[in-house]
Amino acid sequence: MSITENVKSILERIEFAAKAAGVSARDVSLVAATKMNDAAAVAEAISAGVSACGENRVQELITKNAQNAYAGAPIHFIGHLQKNKVNQVVGICDIIESVDSAELLELINKRAALLGIKQSVLLEVNIAGEDSKSGLLPDELERVLSKAADYPSVLVRGLMAIPPISSKKGENRPYFAGMYKLSVDIRKKKYDNVFMDFLSMGMSGDFEDAIAEGSNMVRVGSAIFGARTYPQSAI
Ligand SMILES: *Cc1c(COP(=O)(O)O)cnc(C)c1O
């Protein structure tokens, strides 16, 4: 199957899952997770109709952006963002999905203010409390959300989560449901400068379950581009 055929088939599956969840497929964005895929592959995914591209590594983002790989699509940053790389992504990415500390929020705000822009971000939640993962624990969210008011050049637009790697169908549904509940609770509390527009969850193996539990932004990599072959140096 080509990238174009894969995107078409995923869009159909999203349509079906959205309908079953009682929402419009137009309200569910498909973010192509483009890591390890070159500019030509990215361009094919964009012309096949993905809503945005999600990049994990700053260097890969900068390289592909210089090649004009993302032309026609918004760019999301979805990987772990180191503090010393903030200046390289603010203003280039439409949404930084992986903000996992108040310090990072502060640095993003500083850079966005300097550029005279408002930077949209999502807060990444470590919903299963895994030691190996970055992201805020659910009980750390409150502190960061109440800080958002101090950072007028940042817009907190929602939450993102990467649940545990799972091979069993449906295993992550309770985590997706937990994320949805968090987003509803946050919306009710009406923090200043916090908007719960986006709930980014669901990947190749589980995006339909995520949509069933209220996701409106799925990040799909291997189901679009095929299995990733990591270079030896990265293993
Ligand atoms: C790679 C990646 C994805 C997509 O993973 P697949 O299982 O290949 O669909 C989604 N989110 C993040 C943060 C990723 O790094």
CSV table of C-alpha atoms and ligand atoms in Angstrom, one decimal:
chain,number,residue,atom,x,y,z
A,1,MET,CA,0.0,0.0,0.0
A,2,SER,CA,1.2,3.5,-0.8
A,3,ILE,CA,1.3,6.4,1.7
A,4,THR,CA,-1.7,7.9,-0.2
A,5,GLU,CA,-3.7,4.7,0.1
A,6,ASN,CA,-2.8,4.4,3.8
A,7,VAL,CA,-3.9,7.9,4.5
A,8,LYS,CA,-7.2,7.4,2.6
A,9,SER,CA,-7.9,4.2,4.6
A,10,ILE,CA,-7.1,5.9,7.9
A,11,LEU,CA,-9.3,8.8,7.1
A,12,GLU,CA,-12.1,6.3,6.4
A,13,ARG,CA,-11.5,4.6,9.7
A,14,ILE,CA,-11.5,8.0,11.5
A,15,GLU,CA,-14.8,8.8,9.8
A,16,PHE,CA,-16.3,5.5,11.0
A,17,ALA,CA,-15.0,5.9,14.6
A,18,ALA,CA,-16.1,9.5,14.8
A,19,LYS,CA,-19.6,8.6,13.6
A,20,ALA,CA,-19.8,5.8,16.2
A,21,ALA,CA,-18.7,8.3,18.9
A,22,GLY,CA,-21.4,10.8,17.7
A,23,VAL,CA,-18.9,13.4,16.5
A,24,SER,CA,-18.1,14.8,13.0
A,25,ALA,CA,-15.0,13.4,11.4
A,26,ARG,CA,-14.2,17.0,10.5
A,27,ASP,CA,-13.6,17.7,14.1
A,28,VAL,CA,-10.9,15.0,14.4
A,29,SER,CA,-7.5,15.9,13.2
A,30,LEU,CA,-5.1,13.4,11.7
A,31,VAL,CA,-1.5,14.4,12.6
A,32,ALA,CA,1.0,12.4,10.6
A,33,ALA,CA,3.9,11.4,12.9
A,34,THR,CA,6.6,11.9,10.3
A,35,LYS,CA,9.8,10.9,12.3
A,36,MET,CA,12.3,9.0,10.2
A,37,ASN,CA,10.4,9.8,7.0
A,38,ASP,CA,11.9,12.1,4.3
A,39,ALA,CA,10.5,15.2,2.7
A,40,ALA,CA,9.0,13.3,-0.2
A,41,ALA,CA,7.1,10.9,2.1
A,42,VAL,CA,5.9,13.9,4.1
A,43,ALA,CA,4.7,15.7,1.0
A,44,GLU,CA,2.8,12.6,-0.2
A,45,ALA,CA,1.0,12.4,3.2
A,46,ILE,CA,0.0,16.0,3.1
A,47,SER,CA,-1.4,15.8,-0.4
A,48,ALA,CA,-3.3,12.7,0.6
A,49,GLY,CA,-5.1,14.8,3.2
A,50,VAL,CA,-3.5,14.6,6.7
A,51,SER,CA,-4.4,17.7,8.8
A,52,ALA,CA,-0.9,18.3,10.2
A,53,CYS,CA,2.6,16.9,10.6
A,54,GLY,CA,4.0,15.9,13.9
A,55,GLU,CA,7.8,15.9,14.4
A,56,ASN,CA,9.7,14.4,17.3
A,57,ARG,CA,13.2,15.6,17.1
A,58,VAL,CA,14.2,19.3,16.7
A,59,GLN,CA,17.0,18.5,14.3
A,60,GLU,CA,14.8,16.6,12.0
A,61,LEU,CA,12.2,19.3,12.2
A,62,ILE,CA,14.7,22.0,11.2
A,63,THR,CA,16.2,19.9,8.4
A,64,LYS,CA,12.8,19.0,6.8
A,65,ASN,CA,11.4,22.5,7.4
A,66,ALA,CA,14.4,23.9,5.4
A,67,GLN,CA,13.5,21.5,2.6
A,68,ASN,CA,10.0,23.0,2.7
A,69,ALA,CA,8.7,19.5,3.5
A,70,TYR,CA,5.7,20.6,5.5
A,71,ALA,CA,4.4,23.1,2.9
A,72,GLY,CA,0.6,23.2,3.1
A,73,ALA,CA,0.3,21.7,6.5
A,74,PRO,CA,0.6,22.9,10.1
A,75,ILE,CA,3.5,21.6,12.1
A,76,HIS,CA,3.2,20.1,15.5
A,77,PHE,CA,6.1,19.2,17.8
A,78,ILE,CA,5.3,15.9,19.6
A,79,GLY,CA,8.6,14.8,21.0
A,80,HIS,CA,10.3,15.6,24.3
A,81,LEU,CA,11.4,19.2,24.2
A,82,GLN,CA,14.7,20.1,25.9
A,83,LYS,CA,14.8,23.6,27.4
A,84,ASN,CA,17.8,24.6,25.4
A,85,LYS,CA,16.0,23.9,22.1
A,86,VAL,CA,12.8,25.9,22.8
A,87,ASN,CA,14.0,28.8,20.7
A,88,GLN,CA,14.3,26.5,17.7
A,89,VAL,CA,10.6,25.4,17.7
A,90,VAL,CA,8.7,28.4,18.9
A,91,GLY,CA,7.2,30.2,16.0
A,92,ILE,CA,8.0,27.3,13.6
A,93,CYS,CA,5.4,24.9,15.1
A,94,ASP,CA,1.7,25.7,15.1
A,95,ILE,CA,1.3,23.6,18.2
A,96,ILE,CA,3.9,22.3,20.7
A,97,GLU,CA,2.1,19.2,22.0
A,98,SER,CA,4.6,18.1,24.5
A,99,VAL,CA,4.9,20.7,27.2
A,100,ASP,CA,5.7,18.9,30.5
A,101,SER,CA,6.7,21.6,33.0
A,102,ALA,CA,6.0,25.1,34.1
A,103,GLU,CA,9.6,26.0,33.3
A,104,LEU,CA,9.1,25.0,29.7
A,105,LEU,CA,5.9,27.0,29.6
A,106,GLU,CA,7.8,30.0,30.9
A,107,LEU,CA,10.6,29.7,28.3
A,108,ILE,CA,8.1,29.3,25.5
A,109,ASN,CA,6.3,32.4,26.6
A,110,LYS,CA,9.5,34.4,26.7
A,111,ARG,CA,10.5,33.4,23.2
A,112,ALA,CA,7.0,33.9,21.8
A,113,ALA,CA,6.8,37.4,23.4
A,114,LEU,CA,10.1,38.2,21.8
A,115,LEU,CA,8.8,37.1,18.4
A,116,GLY,CA,5.5,39.0,19.0
A,117,ILE,CA,3.4,35.8,18.5
A,118,LYS,CA,1.1,33.6,20.6
A,119,GLN,CA,2.3,30.1,20.7
A,120,SER,CA,-0.3,27.3,21.1
A,121,VAL,CA,0.7,24.4,23.3
A,122,LEU,CA,-0.7,21.3,24.8
A,123,LEU,CA,0.3,19.9,28.1
A,124,GLU,CA,1.6,16.3,28.0
A,125,VAL,CA,0.2,14.1,30.7
A,126,ASN,CA,1.8,10.9,31.9
A,127,ILE,CA,-1.5,9.3,32.3
A,128,ALA,CA,-0.3,5.9,33.4
A,129,GLY,CA,2.4,7.3,35.7
A,130,GLU,CA,5.2,5.5,33.9
A,131,ASP,CA,8.7,6.2,35.2
A,132,SER,CA,10.1,5.9,31.7
A,133,LYS,CA,7.9,8.6,30.3
A,134,SER,CA,8.0,12.4,30.4
A,135,GLY,CA,4.7,14.3,30.9
A,136,LEU,CA,3.0,15.8,33.9
A,137,LEU,CA,1.4,13.5,36.4
A,138,PRO,CA,-2.3,14.2,36.7
A,139,ASP,CA,-1.9,15.7,40.1
A,140,GLU,CA,0.8,18.1,38.8
A,141,LEU,CA,-1.5,19.6,36.2
A,142,GLU,CA,-3.2,22.0,38.5
A,143,ARG,CA,0.0,23.9,39.3
A,144,VAL,CA,0.9,24.3,35.7
A,145,LEU,CA,-2.6,25.2,34.6
A,146,SER,CA,-2.8,28.0,37.2
A,147,LYS,CA,0.5,29.4,35.9
A,148,ALA,CA,-0.9,29.8,32.4
A,149,ALA,CA,-2.3,33.1,33.3
A,150,ASP,CA,1.2,34.5,33.9
A,151,TYR,CA,2.2,33.6,30.3
A,152,PRO,CA,0.2,35.7,27.9
A,153,SER,CA,2.2,34.8,24.8
A,154,VAL,CA,1.3,31.1,25.3
A,155,LEU,CA,-2.1,29.6,24.7
A,156,VAL,CA,-2.8,26.3,26.5
A,157,ARG,CA,-5.1,24.6,24.0
A,158,GLY,CA,-5.5,21.1,25.5
A,159,LEU,CA,-3.8,17.9,26.6
A,160,MET,CA,-1.8,15.2,25.0
A,161,ALA,CA,-1.0,11.7,26.2
A,162,ILE,CA,1.1,8.7,25.1
A,163,PRO,CA,-0.3,5.7,27.1
A,164,PRO,CA,1.7,2.5,27.6
A,165,ILE,CA,2.8,0.4,24.7
A,166,SER,CA,0.2,-2.2,24.4
A,167,SER,CA,-0.4,-5.2,22.2
A,168,LYS,CA,-3.9,-6.0,23.5
A,169,LYS,CA,-6.8,-4.4,21.8
A,170,GLY,CA,-8.7,-2.0,24.1
A,171,GLU,CA,-6.1,-2.1,26.9
A,172,ASN,CA,-5.5,1.6,26.8
A,173,ARG,CA,-9.2,2.6,26.8
A,174,PRO,CA,-9.2,3.4,30.6
A,175,TYR,CA,-6.3,5.8,30.1
A,176,PHE,CA,-8.0,7.5,27.2
A,177,ALA,CA,-11.2,7.8,29.3
A,178,GLY,CA,-9.1,9.2,32.2
A,179,MET,CA,-7.7,11.8,29.9
A,180,TYR,CA,-11.1,12.8,28.7
A,181,LYS,CA,-12.3,13.2,32.3
A,182,LEU,CA,-9.3,15.4,33.1
A,183,SER,CA,-10.1,17.7,30.1
A,184,VAL,CA,-13.7,18.0,31.2
A,185,ASP,CA,-12.7,18.8,34.8
A,186,ILE,CA,-10.2,21.4,33.6
A,187,ARG,CA,-12.8,23.0,31.4
A,188,LYS,CA,-15.2,23.3,34.3
A,189,LYS,CA,-12.5,25.0,36.5
A,190,LYS,CA,-12.1,27.8,33.9
A,191,TYR,CA,-8.4,28.6,34.3
A,192,ASP,CA,-7.3,31.9,32.7
A,193,ASN,CA,-5.6,31.4,29.4
A,194,VAL,CA,-6.5,27.7,29.3
A,195,PHE,CA,-8.7,26.3,26.5
A,196,MET,CA,-9.5,22.6,26.2
A,197,ASP,CA,-9.9,22.7,22.4
A,198,PHE,CA,-7.7,19.6,21.7
A,199,LEU,CA,-7.3,16.2,23.2
A,200,SER,CA,-4.4,14.6,21.4
A,201,MET,CA,-4.3,10.8,21.9
A,202,GLY,CA,-4.4,7.7,19.8
A,203,MET,CA,-1.7,6.3,17.6
A,204,SER,CA,-1.5,3.6,14.8
A,205,GLY,CA,-2.6,0.7,17.0
A,206,ASP,CA,-5.4,2.4,19.0
A,207,PHE,CA,-6.7,5.6,17.4
A,208,GLU,CA,-10.2,4.3,17.1
A,209,ASP,CA,-10.3,3.5,20.8
A,210,ALA,CA,-9.0,7.0,21.5
A,211,ILE,CA,-11.7,8.6,19.3
A,212,ALA,CA,-14.4,6.5,21.1
A,213,GLU,CA,-13.2,8.0,24.4
A,214,GLY,CA,-13.2,11.6,23.1
A,215,SER,CA,-9.9,12.2,21.3
A,216,ASN,CA,-10.1,14.8,18.6
A,217,MET,CA,-6.5,14.7,17.5
A,218,VAL,CA,-4.8,11.4,16.6
A,219,ARG,CA,-1.1,11.0,15.8
A,220,VAL,CA,-0.4,8.3,13.4
A,221,GLY,CA,3.0,7.2,12.1
A,222,SER,CA,3.6,3.6,11.1
A,223,ALA,CA,0.1,3.0,9.7
A,224,ILE,CA,0.8,5.8,7.2
A,225,PHE,CA,4.4,5.4,6.4
A,226,GLY,CA,5.1,1.7,7.3
A,227,ALA,CA,7.3,0.4,10.0
A,228,ARG,CA,10.2,2.6,10.9
A,229,THR,CA,13.7,1.3,10.4
A,230,TYR,CA,15.9,2.9,13.0
A,231,PRO,CA,19.5,3.5,12.1
A,232,GLN,CA,22.0,1.4,14.1
A,233,SER,CA,23.3,4.5,15.9
A,234,ALA,CA,19.9,5.2,17.4
A,235,ILE,CA,19.5,1.8,19.0
B,1,LIG,C1,5.9,8.1,16.6
B,1,LIG,C2,4.8,8.8,17.5
B,1,LIG,C3,3.5,8.6,17.2
B,1,LIG,C4,3.0,7.6,16.1
B,1,LIG,O1,3.3,6.3,16.5
B,1,LIG,P1,2.8,5.1,15.5
B,1,LIG,O2,2.6,4.0,16.5
B,1,LIG,O3,3.8,4.9,14.6
B,1,LIG,O4,1.5,5.5,14.9
B,1,LIG,C5,2.6,9.3,17.9
B,1,LIG,N1,2.9,10.1,18.9
B,1,LIG,C6,4.2,10.3,19.2
B,1,LIG,C7,4.6,11.3,20.3
B,1,LIG,C8,5.2,9.6,18.5
B,1,LIG,O5,6.5,9.8,18.8
